[in-house]
mmCIF file of C-alpha atoms in Angstrom:
data_model
loop_
_atom_site.group_PDB
_atom_site.id
_atom_site.type_symbol
_atom_site.label_atom_id
_atom_site.label_comp_id
_atom_site.label_asym_id
_atom_site.label_seq_id
_atom_site.Cartn_x
_atom_site.Cartn_y
_atom_site.Cartn_z
ATOM 1 C CA UNK Y 1 35.882 -100.155 -10.913
ATOM 2 C CA UNK Y 2 34.054 -97.129 -9.569
ATOM 3 C CA UNK Y 3 33.165 -96.894 -5.917
ATOM 4 C CA UNK Y 4 29.723 -97.992 -4.736
ATOM 5 C CA UNK Y 5 29.053 -94.746 -2.892
ATOM 6 C CA UNK Y 6 28.798 -91.072 -3.782
ATOM 7 C CA UNK Y 7 28.784 -89.902 -0.165
ATOM 8 C CA UNK Y 8 32.432 -89.749 0.686
ATOM 9 C CA UNK Y 9 33.608 -93.316 0.174
ATOM 10 C CA UNK Y 10 36.775 -93.855 2.197
ATOM 11 C CA UNK Y 11 38.218 -96.147 -0.486
ATOM 12 C CA UNK Y 12 39.099 -93.101 -2.553
ATOM 13 C CA UNK Y 13 37.723 -94.716 -5.722
ATOM 14 C CA UNK Y 14 35.508 -92.406 -7.740
ATOM 15 C CA UNK Y 15 31.854 -93.398 -8.054
ATOM 16 C CA UNK Y 16 29.881 -93.107 -11.279
ATOM 17 C CA UNK Y 17 27.917 -90.178 -9.838
ATOM 18 C CA UNK Y 18 31.097 -88.299 -8.933
ATOM 19 C CA UNK Y 19 32.584 -89.039 -12.359
ATOM 20 C CA UNK Y 20 29.415 -87.998 -14.190
ATOM 21 C CA UNK Y 21 29.045 -84.673 -12.382
ATOM 22 C CA UNK Y 22 32.659 -83.763 -13.216
ATOM 23 C CA UNK Y 23 32.217 -84.211 -16.968
ATOM 24 C CA UNK Y 24 32.364 -81.091 -19.124
ATOM 25 C CA UNK Y 25 28.860 -79.793 -19.713
ATOM 26 C CA UNK Y 26 27.477 -81.408 -16.551
ATOM 27 C CA UNK Y 27 28.428 -78.557 -14.231
ATOM 28 C CA UNK Y 28 24.809 -77.829 -13.345
ATOM 29 C CA UNK Y 29 24.332 -81.233 -11.707
ATOM 30 C CA UNK Y 30 24.830 -81.828 -8.008
ATOM 31 C CA UNK Y 31 25.685 -85.270 -6.649
ATOM 32 C CA UNK Y 32 22.485 -87.091 -5.720
ATOM 33 C CA UNK Y 33 22.885 -89.061 -2.497
ATOM 34 C CA UNK Y 34 23.105 -92.814 -3.028
ATOM 35 C CA UNK Y 35 20.565 -93.471 -0.278
ATOM 36 C CA UNK Y 36 18.044 -91.316 -2.101
ATOM 37 C CA UNK Y 37 18.487 -93.323 -5.304
ATOM 38 C CA UNK Y 38 18.267 -96.650 -3.477
ATOM 39 C CA UNK Y 39 14.836 -95.742 -2.078
ATOM 40 C CA UNK Y 40 12.374 -97.142 -4.623
ATOM 41 C CA UNK Y 41 9.736 -94.620 -3.508
ATOM 42 C CA UNK Y 42 11.840 -91.836 -5.042
ATOM 43 C CA UNK Y 43 11.935 -93.665 -8.378
ATOM 44 C CA UNK Y 44 8.188 -94.125 -8.753
ATOM 45 C CA UNK Y 45 7.068 -93.730 -12.368
ATOM 46 C CA UNK Y 46 10.564 -93.545 -13.859
ATOM 47 C CA UNK Y 47 10.597 -97.150 -15.081
ATOM 48 C CA UNK Y 48 7.808 -96.338 -17.535
ATOM 49 C CA UNK Y 49 9.741 -93.329 -18.850
ATOM 50 C CA UNK Y 50 13.113 -95.051 -19.293
ATOM 51 C CA UNK Y 51 11.737 -98.354 -20.567
ATOM 52 C CA UNK Y 52 13.189 -101.896 -20.558
ATOM 53 C CA UNK Y 53 16.718 -100.722 -19.690
ATOM 54 C CA UNK Y 54 15.609 -99.091 -16.430
ATOM 55 C CA UNK Y 55 17.264 -101.630 -14.114
ATOM 56 C CA UNK Y 56 20.460 -101.701 -16.142
ATOM 57 C CA UNK Y 57 20.676 -97.910 -16.096
ATOM 58 C CA UNK Y 58 20.067 -97.874 -12.348
ATOM 59 C CA UNK Y 59 22.787 -100.475 -11.834
ATOM 60 C CA UNK Y 60 25.249 -98.260 -13.722
ATOM 61 C CA UNK Y 61 24.375 -95.236 -11.589
ATOM 62 C CA UNK Y 62 24.783 -97.263 -8.380
ATOM 63 C CA UNK Y 63 28.052 -98.867 -9.577
ATOM 64 C CA UNK Y 64 26.604 -102.367 -9.599
ATOM 65 C CA UNK Y 65 27.803 -102.908 -13.157
ATOM 66 C CA UNK Y 66 30.497 -101.270 -15.244
ATOM 67 C CA UNK Y 67 29.293 -98.537 -17.627
ATOM 68 C CA UNK Y 68 29.882 -99.134 -21.316
ATOM 69 C CA UNK Y 69 30.907 -96.518 -23.856
ATOM 70 C CA UNK Y 70 30.000 -98.698 -26.848
ATOM 71 C CA UNK Y 71 26.240 -98.219 -26.505
ATOM 72 C CA UNK Y 72 25.367 -94.552 -27.006
ATOM 73 C CA UNK Y 73 21.640 -95.193 -26.646
ATOM 74 C CA UNK Y 74 22.172 -96.798 -23.249
ATOM 75 C CA UNK Y 75 24.477 -93.960 -22.178
ATOM 76 C CA UNK Y 76 21.738 -91.483 -22.990
ATOM 77 C CA UNK Y 77 19.198 -93.503 -21.033
ATOM 78 C CA UNK Y 78 21.529 -93.583 -18.024
ATOM 79 C CA UNK Y 79 21.865 -89.802 -18.247
ATOM 80 C CA UNK Y 80 18.096 -89.400 -18.583
ATOM 81 C CA UNK Y 81 17.461 -91.578 -15.528
ATOM 82 C CA UNK Y 82 20.009 -89.725 -13.415
ATOM 83 C CA UNK Y 83 18.639 -86.406 -14.646
ATOM 84 C CA UNK Y 84 15.055 -87.277 -13.738
ATOM 85 C CA UNK Y 85 16.151 -88.506 -10.306
ATOM 86 C CA UNK Y 86 18.168 -85.297 -9.956
ATOM 87 C CA UNK Y 87 15.077 -83.165 -10.681
ATOM 88 C CA UNK Y 88 13.306 -84.835 -7.757
ATOM 89 C CA UNK Y 89 16.310 -84.702 -5.438
ATOM 90 C CA UNK Y 90 16.912 -80.959 -5.810
ATOM 91 C CA UNK Y 91 13.468 -80.105 -4.456
ATOM 92 C CA UNK Y 92 14.320 -81.883 -1.184
ATOM 93 C CA UNK Y 93 16.005 -80.024 1.671
ATOM 94 C CA UNK Y 94 19.234 -81.972 1.162
ATOM 95 C CA UNK Y 95 19.239 -81.297 -2.580
ATOM 96 C CA UNK Y 96 18.504 -77.608 -2.154
ATOM 97 C CA UNK Y 97 21.380 -77.257 0.293
ATOM 98 C CA UNK Y 98 23.711 -78.711 -2.337
ATOM 99 C CA UNK Y 99 22.355 -76.423 -5.039
ATOM 100 C CA UNK Y 100 22.698 -73.440 -2.730
ATOM 101 C CA UNK Y 101 26.428 -74.094 -2.469
ATOM 102 C CA UNK Y 102 26.662 -74.280 -6.254
ATOM 103 C CA UNK Y 103 24.746 -71.023 -6.622
ATOM 104 C CA UNK Y 104 27.094 -69.393 -4.124
ATOM 105 C CA UNK Y 105 30.047 -70.562 -6.230
ATOM 106 C CA UNK Y 106 28.385 -69.104 -9.370
ATOM 107 C CA UNK Y 107 28.347 -72.580 -10.944
ATOM 108 C CA UNK Y 108 25.186 -71.700 -12.863
ATOM 109 C CA UNK Y 109 26.457 -68.362 -14.140
ATOM 110 C CA UNK Y 110 24.998 -64.873 -13.756
ATOM 111 C CA UNK Y 111 22.207 -62.890 -15.368
ATOM 112 C CA UNK Y 112 23.348 -61.309 -18.668
ATOM 113 C CA UNK Y 113 21.292 -58.164 -18.063
ATOM 114 C CA UNK Y 114 23.229 -55.097 -16.966
ATOM 115 C CA UNK Y 115 20.529 -53.903 -14.501
ATOM 116 C CA UNK Y 116 20.795 -57.207 -12.604
ATOM 117 C CA UNK Y 117 24.451 -56.532 -11.719
ATOM 118 C CA UNK Y 118 25.840 -60.067 -12.059
ATOM 119 C CA UNK Y 119 22.976 -61.690 -10.157
ATOM 120 C CA UNK Y 120 23.597 -65.467 -9.759
ATOM 121 C CA UNK Y 121 21.027 -67.547 -11.630
ATOM 122 C CA UNK Y 122 19.478 -70.979 -11.117
ATOM 123 C CA UNK Y 123 18.813 -73.783 -13.630
ATOM 124 C CA UNK Y 124 15.225 -74.373 -14.696
ATOM 125 C CA UNK Y 125 13.315 -76.489 -17.166
ATOM 126 C CA UNK Y 126 10.498 -75.093 -19.281
ATOM 127 C CA UNK Y 127 8.874 -78.534 -19.247
ATOM 128 C CA UNK Y 128 8.984 -81.502 -16.873
ATOM 129 C CA UNK Y 129 9.050 -84.049 -19.708
ATOM 130 C CA UNK Y 130 12.312 -85.143 -21.334
ATOM 131 C CA UNK Y 131 13.199 -84.416 -24.966
ATOM 132 C CA UNK Y 132 11.077 -81.255 -25.086
ATOM 133 C CA UNK Y 133 13.463 -78.386 -24.304
ATOM 134 C CA UNK Y 134 16.966 -77.783 -23.023
ATOM 135 C CA UNK Y 135 17.910 -76.368 -19.658
ATOM 136 C CA UNK Y 136 17.566 -72.617 -19.133
ATOM 137 C CA UNK Y 137 18.646 -70.372 -16.274
ATOM 138 C CA UNK Y 138 16.296 -68.278 -14.160
ATOM 139 C CA UNK Y 139 17.196 -64.885 -12.726
ATOM 140 C CA UNK Y 140 15.332 -64.132 -9.479
ATOM 141 C CA UNK Y 141 16.152 -60.447 -9.852
ATOM 142 C CA UNK Y 142 14.477 -59.713 -13.191
ATOM 143 C CA UNK Y 143 12.252 -62.816 -13.090
ATOM 144 C CA UNK Y 144 13.233 -63.960 -16.577
ATOM 145 C CA UNK Y 145 14.912 -66.973 -18.179
ATOM 146 C CA UNK Y 146 17.927 -67.170 -20.485
ATOM 147 C CA UNK Y 147 20.134 -69.645 -22.268
ATOM 148 C CA UNK Y 148 22.894 -70.781 -19.889
ATOM 149 C CA UNK Y 149 26.311 -69.151 -19.980
ATOM 150 C CA UNK Y 150 28.856 -69.928 -17.259
ATOM 151 C CA UNK Y 151 31.833 -68.020 -15.931
ATOM 152 C CA UNK Y 152 33.937 -71.039 -16.964
ATOM 153 C CA UNK Y 153 33.346 -70.045 -20.564
ATOM 154 C CA UNK Y 154 31.461 -72.980 -22.042
ATOM 155 C CA UNK Y 155 28.853 -72.077 -24.624
ATOM 156 C CA UNK Y 156 25.215 -73.031 -24.235
ATOM 157 C CA UNK Y 157 25.382 -74.934 -27.536
ATOM 158 C CA UNK Y 158 27.850 -77.336 -25.919
ATOM 159 C CA UNK Y 159 25.565 -78.074 -22.969
ATOM 160 C CA UNK Y 160 23.428 -81.084 -23.834
ATOM 161 C CA UNK Y 161 21.249 -81.005 -20.722
ATOM 162 C CA UNK Y 162 17.522 -81.566 -20.837
ATOM 163 C CA UNK Y 163 15.367 -79.072 -18.975
ATOM 164 C CA UNK Y 164 13.566 -81.986 -17.314
ATOM 165 C CA UNK Y 165 16.774 -82.761 -15.376
ATOM 166 C CA UNK Y 166 15.969 -79.679 -13.274
ATOM 167 C CA UNK Y 167 12.229 -79.300 -13.715
ATOM 168 C CA UNK Y 168 9.894 -76.343 -13.661
ATOM 169 C CA UNK Y 169 9.577 -76.193 -9.858
ATOM 170 C CA UNK Y 170 13.141 -76.071 -8.542
ATOM 171 C CA UNK Y 171 14.245 -72.392 -8.687
ATOM 172 C CA UNK Y 172 10.958 -71.052 -7.358
ATOM 173 C CA UNK Y 173 10.743 -73.529 -4.483
ATOM 174 C CA UNK Y 174 14.424 -72.826 -3.808
ATOM 175 C CA UNK Y 175 13.804 -69.094 -3.428
ATOM 176 C CA UNK Y 176 10.850 -69.813 -1.143
ATOM 177 C CA UNK Y 177 13.081 -72.041 0.962
ATOM 178 C CA UNK Y 178 15.802 -69.379 1.175
ATOM 179 C CA UNK Y 179 13.956 -66.016 1.224
ATOM 180 C CA UNK Y 180 17.117 -64.283 2.434
ATOM 181 C CA UNK Y 181 18.546 -64.858 -1.047
ATOM 182 C CA UNK Y 182 15.906 -62.729 -2.751
ATOM 183 C CA UNK Y 183 17.768 -59.901 -4.505
ATOM 184 C CA UNK Y 184 16.552 -56.299 -4.804
ATOM 185 C CA UNK Y 185 14.789 -55.131 -7.943
ATOM 186 C CA UNK Y 186 17.006 -54.463 -10.984
ATOM 187 C CA UNK Y 187 18.648 -51.050 -11.040
ATOM 188 C CA UNK Y 188 17.191 -48.468 -13.406
ATOM 189 C CA UNK Y 189 19.360 -47.699 -16.409
ATOM 190 C CA UNK Y 190 18.881 -45.200 -19.198
ATOM 191 C CA UNK Y 191 17.530 -46.812 -22.349
ATOM 192 C CA UNK Y 192 19.999 -47.092 -25.216
ATOM 193 C CA UNK Y 193 19.310 -44.719 -28.113
ATOM 194 C CA UNK Y 194 20.603 -45.895 -31.530
ATOM 195 C CA UNK Y 195 22.353 -43.179 -33.547
ATOM 196 C CA UNK Y 196 23.882 -42.859 -37.017
ATOM 197 C CA UNK Y 197 26.484 -40.109 -37.467
ATOM 198 C CA UNK Y 198 25.217 -38.629 -34.217
ATOM 199 C CA UNK Y 199 21.566 -38.514 -35.305
ATOM 200 C CA UNK Y 200 18.870 -40.549 -33.588
ATOM 201 C CA UNK Y 201 17.533 -43.439 -35.649
ATOM 202 C CA UNK Y 202 13.786 -44.014 -35.635
ATOM 203 C CA UNK Y 203 13.005 -47.680 -35.127
ATOM 204 C CA UNK Y 204 10.925 -49.212 -37.914
ATOM 205 C CA UNK Y 205 7.678 -50.961 -37.068
ATOM 206 C CA UNK Y 206 8.301 -54.673 -36.545
ATOM 207 C CA UNK Y 207 5.692 -57.463 -36.346
ATOM 208 C CA UNK Y 208 5.473 -59.423 -33.121
ATOM 209 C CA UNK Y 209 7.119 -62.846 -33.166
ATOM 210 C CA UNK Y 210 4.894 -65.913 -33.201
ATOM 211 C CA UNK Y 211 5.189 -67.384 -29.697
ATOM 212 C CA UNK Y 212 4.494 -70.867 -31.061
ATOM 213 C CA UNK Y 213 7.492 -70.815 -33.380
ATOM 214 C CA UNK Y 214 9.976 -68.397 -31.822
ATOM 215 C CA UNK Y 215 10.936 -68.729 -28.139
ATOM 216 C CA UNK Y 216 11.517 -65.476 -26.287
ATOM 217 C CA UNK Y 217 15.265 -65.293 -25.600
ATOM 218 C CA UNK Y 218 16.751 -62.106 -24.190
ATOM 219 C CA UNK Y 219 20.177 -63.640 -23.734
ATOM 220 C CA UNK Y 220 20.812 -62.826 -27.402
ATOM 221 C CA UNK Y 221 21.105 -59.239 -28.649
ATOM 222 C CA UNK Y 222 18.106 -57.795 -30.437
ATOM 223 C CA UNK Y 223 18.550 -57.233 -34.197
ATOM 224 C CA UNK Y 224 19.839 -53.781 -35.071
ATOM 225 C CA UNK Y 225 17.332 -51.398 -36.710
ATOM 226 C CA UNK Y 226 17.650 -50.782 -40.408
ATOM 227 C CA UNK Y 227 19.669 -47.677 -41.227
ATOM 228 C CA UNK Y 228 17.545 -45.063 -42.971
ATOM 229 C CA UNK Y 229 18.822 -42.892 -45.777
ATOM 230 C CA UNK Y 230 20.654 -39.694 -44.889
ATOM 231 C CA UNK Y 231 17.735 -37.455 -45.890
ATOM 232 C CA UNK Y 232 15.374 -39.226 -43.491
ATOM 233 C CA UNK Y 233 17.947 -39.020 -40.705
ATOM 234 C CA UNK Y 234 18.340 -35.291 -41.302
ATOM 235 C CA UNK Y 235 14.571 -34.791 -41.238
ATOM 236 C CA UNK Y 236 14.294 -36.667 -37.953
ATOM 237 C CA UNK Y 237 17.042 -34.534 -36.423
ATOM 238 C CA UNK Y 238 15.107 -31.335 -37.230
ATOM 239 C CA UNK Y 239 12.028 -32.516 -35.330
#
């Protein structure tokens, strides 16, 4: 039986919250204080989102009943409830202090852009509603978002975390709370020039992506330009 507390229970028995946050793919979560979860004011509106299993899910999180691995739908609801509580907790002073320690330990990874020089990132949701989009990471240095990639080596495809578990507010309120963490602007680097056999390649005109169907993602490399024929390359080199 798991412990009934996530705040340093002297019994030494692991609570559900401690167990959950240690699972592979859950590295972005901090441990929400039990007292915060027990305060019904902090749970306002979540019953309507989770549905009829709200109390049962809450009892699992607070170690009042044993979790079951035979009901995948219930397991997902428990995760959703904890995630939505987590999104509220991390905008409190206590929650931000916990997330600051995780940022310091690079638990959320670093910005993939070279000019940002390994700037630690913060988790962010693009929407506050569940089942809309997965978690992203926000870089305060270049002010952009990316798919998560952690120093531990797990791939973003393996991270089944909803963006609503972190919300749209957290990283920006966090940086306001800790202004000393604001990094300098990205360093200036020389733009890469594609070449074929030493000759510059002129980029072909490309249509803009439809924002409604293709999400802007700079964590993936841009497609390489089409290689022109040798005569065109030679003509470009003479210009």
